[in-house]
């Protein structure tokens, strides 16, 4: 009889432990799921590439609008902040060659308003929609439409590259303004036609 009672007691203890263990395991699973869900919703934009691209584009145009409010839009400063070293290397080589030859580089690079940022519009540049696509881990494209756009103006396709863990613009592509290949191709063609040498980095 004692053996039977002892056996029943052991079975009861084991069953209780198993029950508690299951509850703990289930609770643990639920907690880890909650943590996983939380990490998804609170992860920084840098870990979600498409959103990081969109955020960088918005930041660039917010910066341009801030400059516009102060009355001085410094396109070179914007490019220095937001463009790739390849883009800046081309720009700087062209600027140097034209300045040495003519004393002024604005004939090619434009005046201080920098038409390549404006998609045919003036400030403020209010973004209506952004559609970002990740082409590779380090290359992306963002199609940006601005409020107040018409059939010819107010649209820009930006090609971006990840550089030093930050998305930077490598090309401004608006067919109406730059033709096939965008502004980067214009610079590349100019450098090739005039035998201008340049380094790959402009930073």
Short mmCIF file of C-alpha atoms in Angstrom, two decimals:
data_model
loop_
_atom_site.label_atom_id
_atom_site.label_comp_id
_atom_site.label_asym_id
_atom_site.label_seq_id
_atom_site.Cartn_x
_atom_site.Cartn_y
_atom_site.Cartn_z
CA UNK A 1 0.00 0.00 0.00
CA UNK A 2 2.85 2.34 0.88
CA UNK A 3 4.49 1.56 -2.45
CA UNK A 4 1.26 2.35 -4.26
CA UNK A 5 0.84 5.66 -2.41
CA UNK A 6 4.52 6.51 -3.04
CA UNK A 7 4.12 5.72 -6.73
CA UNK A 8 1.00 7.86 -6.95
CA UNK A 9 2.82 10.70 -5.19
CA UNK A 10 5.78 10.47 -7.60
CA UNK A 11 3.43 10.45 -10.60
CA UNK A 12 1.59 13.47 -9.20
CA UNK A 13 4.85 15.39 -8.65
CA UNK A 14 6.14 14.55 -12.13
CA UNK A 15 2.81 15.53 -13.68
CA UNK A 16 2.81 18.82 -11.76
CA UNK A 17 6.39 19.57 -12.82
CA UNK A 18 5.59 18.72 -16.42
CA UNK A 19 2.55 20.95 -16.29
CA UNK A 20 4.57 23.82 -14.84
CA UNK A 21 7.31 23.18 -17.34
CA UNK A 22 4.87 23.37 -20.22
CA UNK A 23 3.44 26.59 -18.90
CA UNK A 24 6.91 28.01 -18.48
CA UNK A 25 7.91 26.90 -21.95
CA UNK A 26 4.75 28.30 -23.44
CA UNK A 27 5.19 31.48 -21.52
CA UNK A 28 8.79 31.64 -22.69
CA UNK A 29 7.71 31.14 -26.27
CA UNK A 30 5.09 33.82 -25.93
CA UNK A 31 7.61 36.16 -24.35
CA UNK A 32 10.19 35.53 -27.08
CA UNK A 33 7.50 36.02 -29.73
CA UNK A 34 6.54 39.28 -28.10
CA UNK A 35 10.18 40.32 -28.03
CA UNK A 36 10.59 39.37 -31.68
CA UNK A 37 7.47 41.29 -32.64
CA UNK A 38 8.68 44.24 -30.60
CA UNK A 39 12.08 44.16 -32.27
CA UNK A 40 10.41 44.21 -35.69
CA UNK A 41 8.29 47.23 -34.89
CA UNK A 42 11.03 49.18 -33.15
CA UNK A 43 14.05 48.32 -35.31
CA UNK A 44 15.89 51.42 -36.53
CA UNK A 45 15.47 52.48 -40.15
CA UNK A 46 19.07 51.46 -40.90
CA UNK A 47 18.07 47.80 -40.46
CA UNK A 48 15.18 48.21 -42.94
CA UNK A 49 16.94 49.29 -46.16
CA UNK A 50 13.93 50.51 -48.15
CA UNK A 51 12.77 52.70 -45.28
CA UNK A 52 16.32 53.96 -44.77
CA UNK A 53 16.45 55.03 -48.43
CA UNK A 54 13.14 56.87 -48.11
CA UNK A 55 14.27 58.54 -44.89
CA UNK A 56 17.49 59.75 -46.52
CA UNK A 57 15.62 61.23 -49.48
CA UNK A 58 13.23 63.07 -47.16
CA UNK A 59 16.16 64.30 -45.10
CA UNK A 60 17.84 65.68 -48.22
CA UNK A 61 14.80 67.65 -49.33
CA UNK A 62 14.08 68.83 -45.78
CA UNK A 63 17.63 70.20 -45.76
CA UNK A 64 17.09 71.94 -49.10
CA UNK A 65 13.85 73.51 -47.83
CA UNK A 66 15.58 74.70 -44.65
CA UNK A 67 18.18 76.42 -46.81
CA UNK A 68 15.40 77.98 -48.88
CA UNK A 69 13.79 79.42 -45.75
CA UNK A 70 17.07 81.13 -44.91
CA UNK A 71 17.37 82.55 -48.42
CA UNK A 72 20.59 80.82 -49.50
CA UNK A 73 20.49 77.41 -51.16
CA UNK A 74 24.01 76.00 -51.29
CA UNK A 75 23.81 73.09 -53.72
CA UNK A 76 27.46 72.18 -53.28
CA UNK A 77 26.94 71.80 -49.58
CA UNK A 78 23.90 69.62 -50.24
CA UNK A 79 25.91 67.46 -52.62
CA UNK A 80 28.75 67.19 -50.11
CA UNK A 81 26.27 65.99 -47.48
CA UNK A 82 24.17 63.63 -49.59
CA UNK A 83 26.05 62.47 -52.73
CA UNK A 84 28.48 59.60 -53.26
CA UNK A 85 32.23 60.03 -53.44
CA UNK A 86 32.10 58.94 -57.10
CA UNK A 87 29.64 61.70 -57.94
CA UNK A 88 31.69 64.26 -56.00
CA UNK A 89 34.91 63.12 -57.65
CA UNK A 90 33.42 63.82 -61.07
CA UNK A 91 31.95 67.15 -59.97
CA UNK A 92 35.20 68.33 -58.41
CA UNK A 93 37.28 67.34 -61.44
CA UNK A 94 34.96 69.24 -63.79
CA UNK A 95 34.87 72.25 -61.48
CA UNK A 96 38.66 72.36 -61.26
CA UNK A 97 39.17 72.00 -65.02
CA UNK A 98 36.62 74.71 -65.90
CA UNK A 99 37.88 77.10 -63.24
CA UNK A 100 41.46 76.71 -64.46
CA UNK A 101 40.43 77.21 -68.10
CA UNK A 102 37.78 79.91 -67.71
CA UNK A 103 37.92 81.19 -64.16
CA UNK A 104 34.35 80.00 -63.57
CA UNK A 105 32.62 76.62 -63.50
CA UNK A 106 29.00 77.75 -63.46
CA UNK A 107 28.57 77.29 -67.20
CA UNK A 108 28.47 73.54 -66.63
CA UNK A 109 27.53 73.06 -63.01
CA UNK A 110 24.75 75.64 -62.93
CA UNK A 111 24.09 78.56 -60.63
CA UNK A 112 23.67 78.39 -56.88
CA UNK A 113 20.09 77.15 -57.17
CA UNK A 114 21.31 73.86 -58.65
CA UNK A 115 18.64 72.78 -61.11
CA UNK A 116 19.56 69.11 -60.66
CA UNK A 117 17.82 69.01 -57.28
CA UNK A 118 14.60 70.70 -58.29
CA UNK A 119 12.78 68.46 -60.79
CA UNK A 120 11.67 71.57 -62.67
CA UNK A 121 10.09 73.09 -59.57
CA UNK A 122 11.03 75.71 -56.98
CA UNK A 123 11.08 75.59 -53.21
CA UNK A 124 9.52 74.40 -51.08
CA UNK A 125 9.97 70.91 -52.49
CA UNK A 126 7.12 69.03 -50.84
CA UNK A 127 7.31 65.29 -51.38
CA UNK A 128 4.05 63.65 -52.36
CA UNK A 129 5.20 60.04 -52.76
CA UNK A 130 8.43 58.04 -52.66
CA UNK A 131 8.76 54.56 -54.13
CA UNK A 132 12.07 53.01 -53.15
CA UNK A 133 13.43 49.76 -54.57
CA UNK A 134 16.50 47.90 -53.34
CA UNK A 135 18.46 46.75 -56.41
CA UNK A 136 21.32 45.11 -54.47
CA UNK A 137 22.51 45.32 -50.87
CA UNK A 138 24.37 48.52 -51.76
CA UNK A 139 22.34 50.03 -54.61
CA UNK A 140 18.82 51.44 -54.60
CA UNK A 141 16.49 53.58 -56.66
CA UNK A 142 13.92 56.06 -55.39
CA UNK A 143 11.18 57.49 -57.56
CA UNK A 144 10.05 60.76 -56.02
CA UNK A 145 6.98 62.78 -56.96
CA UNK A 146 6.47 66.24 -55.53
CA UNK A 147 3.25 68.02 -54.66
CA UNK A 148 2.12 70.45 -57.33
CA UNK A 149 3.66 68.31 -60.08
CA UNK A 150 2.43 68.50 -63.66
CA UNK A 151 3.06 66.19 -66.62
CA UNK A 152 6.58 67.49 -67.28
CA UNK A 153 7.82 68.65 -63.89
CA UNK A 154 7.82 67.40 -60.36
CA UNK A 155 9.25 63.91 -60.82
CA UNK A 156 12.76 62.71 -60.05
CA UNK A 157 14.37 59.29 -60.10
CA UNK A 158 17.35 59.09 -57.75
CA UNK A 159 19.97 56.37 -57.89
CA UNK A 160 21.56 55.76 -54.51
CA UNK A 161 24.46 53.74 -53.17
CA UNK A 162 25.28 52.71 -49.63
CA UNK A 163 28.56 54.31 -48.61
CA UNK A 164 29.98 54.13 -45.08
CA UNK A 165 26.65 52.67 -43.90
CA UNK A 166 24.68 55.61 -45.27
CA UNK A 167 22.62 55.90 -48.44
CA UNK A 168 23.93 58.60 -50.78
CA UNK A 169 22.73 59.87 -54.15
CA UNK A 170 24.85 58.79 -57.11
CA UNK A 171 22.65 60.11 -59.92
CA UNK A 172 19.78 62.52 -60.56
CA UNK A 173 17.71 61.10 -63.39
CA UNK A 174 14.94 63.20 -64.92
CA UNK A 175 14.62 62.55 -68.68
CA UNK A 176 13.10 65.98 -69.42
CA UNK A 177 16.07 67.73 -67.85
CA UNK A 178 19.04 65.43 -68.43
CA UNK A 179 18.13 63.01 -71.21
CA UNK A 180 18.90 59.28 -71.05
CA UNK A 181 21.26 58.27 -68.25
CA UNK A 182 20.68 61.24 -66.01
CA UNK A 183 23.04 63.86 -64.66
CA UNK A 184 25.80 61.36 -63.87
CA UNK A 185 26.06 60.45 -67.57
CA UNK A 186 26.30 64.13 -68.49
CA UNK A 187 29.29 64.49 -66.15
CA UNK A 188 30.89 61.25 -67.33
CA UNK A 189 30.51 62.25 -70.99
CA UNK A 190 31.95 65.71 -70.32
CA UNK A 191 34.97 64.26 -68.54
CA UNK A 192 35.56 61.80 -71.39
CA UNK A 193 35.15 64.34 -74.18
CA UNK A 194 37.55 66.85 -72.59
CA UNK A 195 40.13 64.39 -71.30
CA UNK A 196 39.64 65.41 -67.68
CA UNK A 197 41.17 63.02 -65.18
CA UNK A 198 39.51 62.46 -61.86
CA UNK A 199 39.88 60.38 -58.74
CA UNK A 200 37.09 58.07 -57.72
CA UNK A 201 36.53 59.82 -54.43
CA UNK A 202 35.51 63.40 -53.83
CA UNK A 203 35.43 63.34 -50.04
#
